[in-house]
Coordinates of N, CA and C and ligand atoms in Angstrom, one line a residue:
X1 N -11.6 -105.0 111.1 CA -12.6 -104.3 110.2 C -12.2 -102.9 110.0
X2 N -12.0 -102.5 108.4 CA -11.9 -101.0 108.6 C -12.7 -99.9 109.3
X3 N -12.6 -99.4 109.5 CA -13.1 -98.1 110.8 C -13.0 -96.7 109.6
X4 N -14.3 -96.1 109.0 CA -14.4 -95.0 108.6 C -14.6 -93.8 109.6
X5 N -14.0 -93.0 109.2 CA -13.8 -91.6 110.6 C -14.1 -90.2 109.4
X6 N -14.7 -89.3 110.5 CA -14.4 -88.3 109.5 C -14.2 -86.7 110.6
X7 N -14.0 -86.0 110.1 CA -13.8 -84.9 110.9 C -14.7 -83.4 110.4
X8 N -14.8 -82.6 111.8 CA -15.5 -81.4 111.2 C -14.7 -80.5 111.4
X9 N -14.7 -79.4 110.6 CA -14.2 -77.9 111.1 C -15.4 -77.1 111.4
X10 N -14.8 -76.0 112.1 CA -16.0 -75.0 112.1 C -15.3 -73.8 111.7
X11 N -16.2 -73.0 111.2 CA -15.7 -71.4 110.6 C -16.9 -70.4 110.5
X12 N -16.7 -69.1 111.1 CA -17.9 -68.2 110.8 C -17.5 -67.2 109.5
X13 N -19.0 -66.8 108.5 CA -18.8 -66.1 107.5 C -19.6 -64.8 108.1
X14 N -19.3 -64.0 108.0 CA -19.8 -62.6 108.2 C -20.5 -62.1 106.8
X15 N -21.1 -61.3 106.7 CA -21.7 -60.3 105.4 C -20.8 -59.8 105.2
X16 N -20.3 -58.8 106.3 CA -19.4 -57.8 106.2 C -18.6 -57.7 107.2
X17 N -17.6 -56.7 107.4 CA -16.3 -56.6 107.9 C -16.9 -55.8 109.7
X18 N -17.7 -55.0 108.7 CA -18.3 -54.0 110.2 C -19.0 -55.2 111.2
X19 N -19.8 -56.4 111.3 CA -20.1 -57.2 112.0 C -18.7 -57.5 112.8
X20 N -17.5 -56.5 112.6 CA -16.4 -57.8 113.7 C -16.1 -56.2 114.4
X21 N -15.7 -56.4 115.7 CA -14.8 -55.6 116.0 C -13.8 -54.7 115.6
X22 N -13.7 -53.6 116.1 CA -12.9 -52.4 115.8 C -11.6 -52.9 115.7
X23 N -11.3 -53.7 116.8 CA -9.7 -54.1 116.8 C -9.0 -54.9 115.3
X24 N -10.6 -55.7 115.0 CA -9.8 -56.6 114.2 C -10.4 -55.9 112.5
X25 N -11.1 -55.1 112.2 CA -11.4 -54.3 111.5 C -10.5 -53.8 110.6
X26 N -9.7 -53.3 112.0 CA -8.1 -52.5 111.2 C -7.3 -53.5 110.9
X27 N -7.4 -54.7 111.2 CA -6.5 -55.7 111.0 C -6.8 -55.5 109.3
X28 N -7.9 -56.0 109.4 CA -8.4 -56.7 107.9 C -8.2 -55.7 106.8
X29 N -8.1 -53.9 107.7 CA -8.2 -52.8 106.5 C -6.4 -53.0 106.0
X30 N -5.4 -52.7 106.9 CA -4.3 -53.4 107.2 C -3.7 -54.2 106.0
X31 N -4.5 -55.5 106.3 CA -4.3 -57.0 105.1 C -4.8 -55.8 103.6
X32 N -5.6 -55.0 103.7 CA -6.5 -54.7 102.5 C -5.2 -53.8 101.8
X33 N -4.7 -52.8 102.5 CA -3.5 -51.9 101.8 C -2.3 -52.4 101.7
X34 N -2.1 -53.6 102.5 CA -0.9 -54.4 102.0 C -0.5 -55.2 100.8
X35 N -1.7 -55.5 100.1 CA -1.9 -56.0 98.8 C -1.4 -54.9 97.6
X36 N -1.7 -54.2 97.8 CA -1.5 -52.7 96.8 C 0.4 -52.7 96.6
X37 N 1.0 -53.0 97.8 CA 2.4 -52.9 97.8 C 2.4 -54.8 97.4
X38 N 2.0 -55.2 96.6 CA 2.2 -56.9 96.4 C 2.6 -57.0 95.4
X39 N 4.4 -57.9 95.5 CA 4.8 -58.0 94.2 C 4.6 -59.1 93.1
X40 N 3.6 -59.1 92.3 CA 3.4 -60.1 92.1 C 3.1 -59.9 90.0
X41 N 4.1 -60.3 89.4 CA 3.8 -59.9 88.3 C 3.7 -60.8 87.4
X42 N 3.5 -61.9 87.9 CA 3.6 -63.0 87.5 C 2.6 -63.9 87.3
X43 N 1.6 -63.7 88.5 CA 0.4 -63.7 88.8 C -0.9 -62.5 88.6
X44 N -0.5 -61.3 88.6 CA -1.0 -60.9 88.5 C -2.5 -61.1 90.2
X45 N -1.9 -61.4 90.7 CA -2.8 -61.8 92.4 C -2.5 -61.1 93.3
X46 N -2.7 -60.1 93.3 CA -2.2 -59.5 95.1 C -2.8 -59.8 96.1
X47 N -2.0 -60.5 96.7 CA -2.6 -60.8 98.3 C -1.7 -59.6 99.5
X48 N -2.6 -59.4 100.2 CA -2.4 -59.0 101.7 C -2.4 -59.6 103.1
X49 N -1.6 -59.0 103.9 CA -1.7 -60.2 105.0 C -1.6 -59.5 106.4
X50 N -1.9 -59.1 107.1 CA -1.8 -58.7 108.6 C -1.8 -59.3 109.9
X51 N -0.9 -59.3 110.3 CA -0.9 -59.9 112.2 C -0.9 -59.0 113.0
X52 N -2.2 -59.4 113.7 CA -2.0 -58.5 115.2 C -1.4 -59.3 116.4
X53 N -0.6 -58.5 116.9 CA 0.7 -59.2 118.1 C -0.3 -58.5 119.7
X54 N 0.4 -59.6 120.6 CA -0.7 -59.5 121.9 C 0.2 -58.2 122.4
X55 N 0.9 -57.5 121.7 CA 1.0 -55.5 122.4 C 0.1 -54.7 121.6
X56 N -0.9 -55.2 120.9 CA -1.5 -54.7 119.7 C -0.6 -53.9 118.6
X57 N 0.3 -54.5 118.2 CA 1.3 -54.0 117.3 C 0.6 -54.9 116.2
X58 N 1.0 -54.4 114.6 CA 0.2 -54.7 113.9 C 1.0 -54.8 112.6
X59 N 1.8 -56.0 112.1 CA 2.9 -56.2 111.5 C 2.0 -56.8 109.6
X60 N 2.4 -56.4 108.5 CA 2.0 -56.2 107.1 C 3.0 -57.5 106.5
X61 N 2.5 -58.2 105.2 CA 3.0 -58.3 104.4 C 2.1 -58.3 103.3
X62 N 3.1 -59.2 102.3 CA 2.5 -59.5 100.8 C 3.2 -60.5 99.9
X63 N 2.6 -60.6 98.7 CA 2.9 -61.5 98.0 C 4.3 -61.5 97.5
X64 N 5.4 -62.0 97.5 CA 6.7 -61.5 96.5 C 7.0 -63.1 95.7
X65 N 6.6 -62.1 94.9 CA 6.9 -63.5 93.6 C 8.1 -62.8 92.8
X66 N 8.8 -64.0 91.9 CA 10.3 -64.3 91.1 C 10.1 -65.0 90.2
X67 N 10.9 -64.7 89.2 CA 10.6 -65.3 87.8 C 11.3 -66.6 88.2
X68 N 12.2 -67.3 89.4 CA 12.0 -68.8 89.4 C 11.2 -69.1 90.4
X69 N 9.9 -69.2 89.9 CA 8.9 -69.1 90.6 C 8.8 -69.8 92.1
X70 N 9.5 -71.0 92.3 CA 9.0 -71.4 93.9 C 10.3 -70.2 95.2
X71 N 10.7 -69.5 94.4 CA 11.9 -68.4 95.1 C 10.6 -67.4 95.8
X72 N 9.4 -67.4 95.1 CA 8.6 -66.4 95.9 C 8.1 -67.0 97.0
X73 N 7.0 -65.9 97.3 CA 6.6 -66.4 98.7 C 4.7 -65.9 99.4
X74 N 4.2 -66.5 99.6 CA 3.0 -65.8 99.9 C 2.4 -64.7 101.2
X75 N 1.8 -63.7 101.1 CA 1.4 -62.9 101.8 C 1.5 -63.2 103.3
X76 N 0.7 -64.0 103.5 CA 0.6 -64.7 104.8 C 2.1 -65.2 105.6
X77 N 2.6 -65.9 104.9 CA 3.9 -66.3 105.5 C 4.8 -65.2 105.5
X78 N 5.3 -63.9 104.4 CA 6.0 -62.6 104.3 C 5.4 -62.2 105.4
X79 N 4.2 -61.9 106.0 CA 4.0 -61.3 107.0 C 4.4 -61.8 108.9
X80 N 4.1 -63.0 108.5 CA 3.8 -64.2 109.7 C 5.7 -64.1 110.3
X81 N 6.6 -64.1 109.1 CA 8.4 -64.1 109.5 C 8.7 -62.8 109.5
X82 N 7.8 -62.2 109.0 CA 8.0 -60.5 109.8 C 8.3 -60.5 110.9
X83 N 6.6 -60.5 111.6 CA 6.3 -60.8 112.6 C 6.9 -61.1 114.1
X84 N 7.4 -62.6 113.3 CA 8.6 -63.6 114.4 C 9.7 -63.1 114.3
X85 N 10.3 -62.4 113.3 CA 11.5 -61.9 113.2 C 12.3 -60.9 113.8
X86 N 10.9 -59.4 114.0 CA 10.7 -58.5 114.9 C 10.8 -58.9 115.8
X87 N 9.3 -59.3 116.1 CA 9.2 -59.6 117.9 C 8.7 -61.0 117.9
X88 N 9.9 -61.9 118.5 CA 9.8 -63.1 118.6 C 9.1 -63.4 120.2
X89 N 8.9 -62.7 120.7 CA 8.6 -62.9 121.7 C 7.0 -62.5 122.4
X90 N 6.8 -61.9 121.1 CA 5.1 -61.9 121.5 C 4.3 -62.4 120.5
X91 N 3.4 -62.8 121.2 CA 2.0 -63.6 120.6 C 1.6 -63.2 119.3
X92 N 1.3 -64.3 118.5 CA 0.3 -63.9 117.3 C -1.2 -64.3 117.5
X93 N -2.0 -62.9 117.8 CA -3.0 -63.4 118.2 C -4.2 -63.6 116.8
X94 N -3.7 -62.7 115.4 CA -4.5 -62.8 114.6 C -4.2 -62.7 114.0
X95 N -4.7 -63.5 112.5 CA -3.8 -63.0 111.0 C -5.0 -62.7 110.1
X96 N -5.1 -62.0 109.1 CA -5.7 -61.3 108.2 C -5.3 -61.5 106.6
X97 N -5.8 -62.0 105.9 CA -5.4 -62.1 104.5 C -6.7 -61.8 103.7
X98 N -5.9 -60.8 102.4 CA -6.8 -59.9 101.8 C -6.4 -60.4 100.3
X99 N -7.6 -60.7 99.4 CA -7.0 -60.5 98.2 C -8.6 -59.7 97.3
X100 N -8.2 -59.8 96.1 CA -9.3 -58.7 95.2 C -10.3 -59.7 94.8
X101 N -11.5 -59.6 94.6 CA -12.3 -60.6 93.8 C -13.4 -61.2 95.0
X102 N -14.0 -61.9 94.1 CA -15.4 -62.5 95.0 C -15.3 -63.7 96.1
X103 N -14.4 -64.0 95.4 CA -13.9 -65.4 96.3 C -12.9 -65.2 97.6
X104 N -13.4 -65.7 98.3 CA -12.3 -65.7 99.2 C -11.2 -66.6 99.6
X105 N -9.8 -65.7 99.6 CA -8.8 -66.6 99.4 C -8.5 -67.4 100.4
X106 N -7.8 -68.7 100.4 CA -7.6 -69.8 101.0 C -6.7 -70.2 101.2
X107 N -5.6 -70.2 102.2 CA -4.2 -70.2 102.3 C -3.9 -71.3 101.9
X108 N -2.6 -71.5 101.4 CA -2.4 -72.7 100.8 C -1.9 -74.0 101.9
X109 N -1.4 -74.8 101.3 CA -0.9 -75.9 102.6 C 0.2 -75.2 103.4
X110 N 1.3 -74.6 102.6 CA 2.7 -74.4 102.8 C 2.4 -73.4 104.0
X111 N 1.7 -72.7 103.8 CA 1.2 -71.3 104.8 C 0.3 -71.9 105.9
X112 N -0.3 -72.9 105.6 CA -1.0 -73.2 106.8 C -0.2 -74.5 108.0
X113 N 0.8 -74.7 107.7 CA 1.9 -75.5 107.9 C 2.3 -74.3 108.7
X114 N 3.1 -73.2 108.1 CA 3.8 -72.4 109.0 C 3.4 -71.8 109.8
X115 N 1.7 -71.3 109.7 CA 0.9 -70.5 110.9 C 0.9 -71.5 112.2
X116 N 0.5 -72.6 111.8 CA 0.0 -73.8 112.7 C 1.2 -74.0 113.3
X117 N 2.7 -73.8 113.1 CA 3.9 -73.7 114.1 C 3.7 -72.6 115.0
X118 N 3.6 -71.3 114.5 CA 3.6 -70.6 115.4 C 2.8 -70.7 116.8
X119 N 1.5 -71.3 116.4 CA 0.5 -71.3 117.1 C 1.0 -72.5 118.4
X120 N 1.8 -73.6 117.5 CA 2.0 -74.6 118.6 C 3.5 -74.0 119.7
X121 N 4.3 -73.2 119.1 CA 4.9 -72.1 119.9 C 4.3 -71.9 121.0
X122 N 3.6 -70.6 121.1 CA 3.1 -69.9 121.8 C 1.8 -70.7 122.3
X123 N 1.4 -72.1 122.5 CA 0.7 -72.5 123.2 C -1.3 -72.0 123.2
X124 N -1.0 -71.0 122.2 CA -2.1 -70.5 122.2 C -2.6 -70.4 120.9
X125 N -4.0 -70.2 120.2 CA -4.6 -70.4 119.1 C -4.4 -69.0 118.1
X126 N -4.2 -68.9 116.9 CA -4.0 -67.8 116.5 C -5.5 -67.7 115.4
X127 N -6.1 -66.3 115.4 CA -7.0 -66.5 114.8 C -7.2 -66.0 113.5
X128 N -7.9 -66.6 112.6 CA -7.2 -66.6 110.9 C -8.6 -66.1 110.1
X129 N -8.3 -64.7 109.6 CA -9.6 -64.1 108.9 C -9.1 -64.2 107.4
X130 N -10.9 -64.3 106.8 CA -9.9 -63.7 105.5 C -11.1 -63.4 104.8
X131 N -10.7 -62.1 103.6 CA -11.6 -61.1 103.3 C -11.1 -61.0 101.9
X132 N -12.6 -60.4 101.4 CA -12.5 -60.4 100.3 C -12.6 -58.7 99.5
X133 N -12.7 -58.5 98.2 CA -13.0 -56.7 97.8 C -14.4 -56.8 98.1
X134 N -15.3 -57.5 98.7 CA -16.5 -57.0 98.7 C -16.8 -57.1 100.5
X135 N -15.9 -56.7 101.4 CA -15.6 -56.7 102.5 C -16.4 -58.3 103.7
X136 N -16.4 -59.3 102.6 CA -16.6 -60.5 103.3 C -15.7 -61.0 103.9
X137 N -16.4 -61.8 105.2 CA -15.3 -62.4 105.9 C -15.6 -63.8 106.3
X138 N -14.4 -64.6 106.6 CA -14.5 -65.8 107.0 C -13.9 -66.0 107.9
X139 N -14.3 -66.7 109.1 CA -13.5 -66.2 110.4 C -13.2 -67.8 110.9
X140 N -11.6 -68.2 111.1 CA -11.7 -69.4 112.5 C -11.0 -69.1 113.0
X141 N -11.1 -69.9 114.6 CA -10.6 -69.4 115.7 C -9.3 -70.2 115.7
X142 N -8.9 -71.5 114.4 CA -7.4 -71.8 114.9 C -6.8 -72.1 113.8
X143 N -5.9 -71.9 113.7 CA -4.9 -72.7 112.3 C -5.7 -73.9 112.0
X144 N -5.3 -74.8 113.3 CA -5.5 -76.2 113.7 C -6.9 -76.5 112.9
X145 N -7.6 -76.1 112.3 CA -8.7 -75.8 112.2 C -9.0 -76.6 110.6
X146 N -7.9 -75.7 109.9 CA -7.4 -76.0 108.0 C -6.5 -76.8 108.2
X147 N -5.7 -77.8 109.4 CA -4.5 -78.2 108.8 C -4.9 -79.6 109.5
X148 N -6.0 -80.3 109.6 CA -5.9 -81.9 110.0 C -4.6 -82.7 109.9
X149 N -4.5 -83.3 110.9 CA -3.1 -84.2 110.6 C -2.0 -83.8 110.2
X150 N -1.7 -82.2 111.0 CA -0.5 -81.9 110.2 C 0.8 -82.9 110.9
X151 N 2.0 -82.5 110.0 CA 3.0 -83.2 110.1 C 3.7 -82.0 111.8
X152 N 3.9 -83.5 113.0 CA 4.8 -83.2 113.9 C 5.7 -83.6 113.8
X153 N 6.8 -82.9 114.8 CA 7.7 -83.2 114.9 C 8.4 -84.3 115.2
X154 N 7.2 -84.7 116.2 CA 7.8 -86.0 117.2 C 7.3 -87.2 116.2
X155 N 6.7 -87.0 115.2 CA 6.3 -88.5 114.2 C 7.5 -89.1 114.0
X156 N 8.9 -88.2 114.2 CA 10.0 -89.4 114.0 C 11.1 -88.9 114.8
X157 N 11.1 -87.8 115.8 CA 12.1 -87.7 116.6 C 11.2 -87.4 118.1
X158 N 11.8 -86.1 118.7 CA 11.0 -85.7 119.7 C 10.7 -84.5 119.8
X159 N 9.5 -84.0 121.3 CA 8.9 -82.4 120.8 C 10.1 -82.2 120.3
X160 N 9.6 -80.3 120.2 CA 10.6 -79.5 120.2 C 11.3 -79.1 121.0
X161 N 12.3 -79.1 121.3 CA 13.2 -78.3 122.5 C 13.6 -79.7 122.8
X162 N 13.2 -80.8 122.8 CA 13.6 -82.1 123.7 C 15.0 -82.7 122.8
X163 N 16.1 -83.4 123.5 CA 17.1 -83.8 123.0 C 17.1 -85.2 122.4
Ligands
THU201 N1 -0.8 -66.4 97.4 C1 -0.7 -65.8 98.6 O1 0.0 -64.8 98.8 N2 -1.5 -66.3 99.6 C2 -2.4 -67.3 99.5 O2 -3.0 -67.7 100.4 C3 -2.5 -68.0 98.2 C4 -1.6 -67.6 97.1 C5 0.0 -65.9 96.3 C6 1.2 -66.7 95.8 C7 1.4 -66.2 94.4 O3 2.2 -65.0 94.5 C8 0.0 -65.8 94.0 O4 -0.8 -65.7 95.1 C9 -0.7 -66.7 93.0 O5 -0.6 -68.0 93.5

């Protein structure tokens, strides 16, 4: 007999930015001035992106787009291989993405694919805000959260690190 299943996520929306903590505050102001440096002229979309690392170090990116268009890249991930690239050795405990307008932006699959590595890295959950120009927020506590059934590794070999 078929078996229908379904799943829930959970996410909190804030009014505003000031309902969260100071620490993550600056994160999100962070994501907010990183968009301003976003190259994106193609789109015309500036996104921002901020991670805060467990030394409370606080690493920026942005959008960089290219006229052959899949050569660019989105805020979130520019930021996220910053990040790892610097300091590969400490934690991402939170990421921030900023763009302009009422909506709030929504990371795409490709980006939520690469946070959700990190997070299975480091063993621990990374937490994913995202804000808009009218200082709303949408808050969840895991990648794991946006990415149901992502693709592992071991679906056709083994973990990672295993031979
Ligand atoms: N973009 C991001 O930087 N982050 C997202 O979460 C969604 C989309 C960028 C990619 C491209 O430069 C522009 O927004 C329009 O898609």
């Amino acid at each position: 007999m078929p078996k229908e299943s379904s799943i829930q996520i959970t996410y909190t929306d804030f009014d505003s930015a000031k309902e969260l903590a100071y620490d993550i505050q600056s994160v999100l102001a962070t994501a907010k001035e990183y968009a301003n440096n976003a190259y994106a002229p193609y789109s015309n979309f500036k996104v921002g992106a901020a991670v805060l690392l467990s030394d409370g170090s606080v690493v920026g990116g942005n959008n960089q787009e290219n006229r052959a268009f899949p050569s660019g890249l989105c805020a979130e991930r520019v930021a996220v291989f910053a990040a790892s690239s610097s300091h590969p050795n400490k934690e991402i405990k939170k990421v921030a993405v900023y763009s302009d307008g009422n909506d709030l932006i929504s990371p795409c699959g490709s980006c939520r694919q690469a946070l959700l590595e990190y997070e299975e890295k480091q063993g621990q959950s990374i937490e994913l805000y995202l804000i808009n120009s009218g200082n709303r927020v949408r808050k969840f506590n895991s990648i794991s959260e946006l990415l149901p059934f992502a693709f592992k590794f071991n679906n056709f070999k083994g973990e990672i690190g295993e031979e």
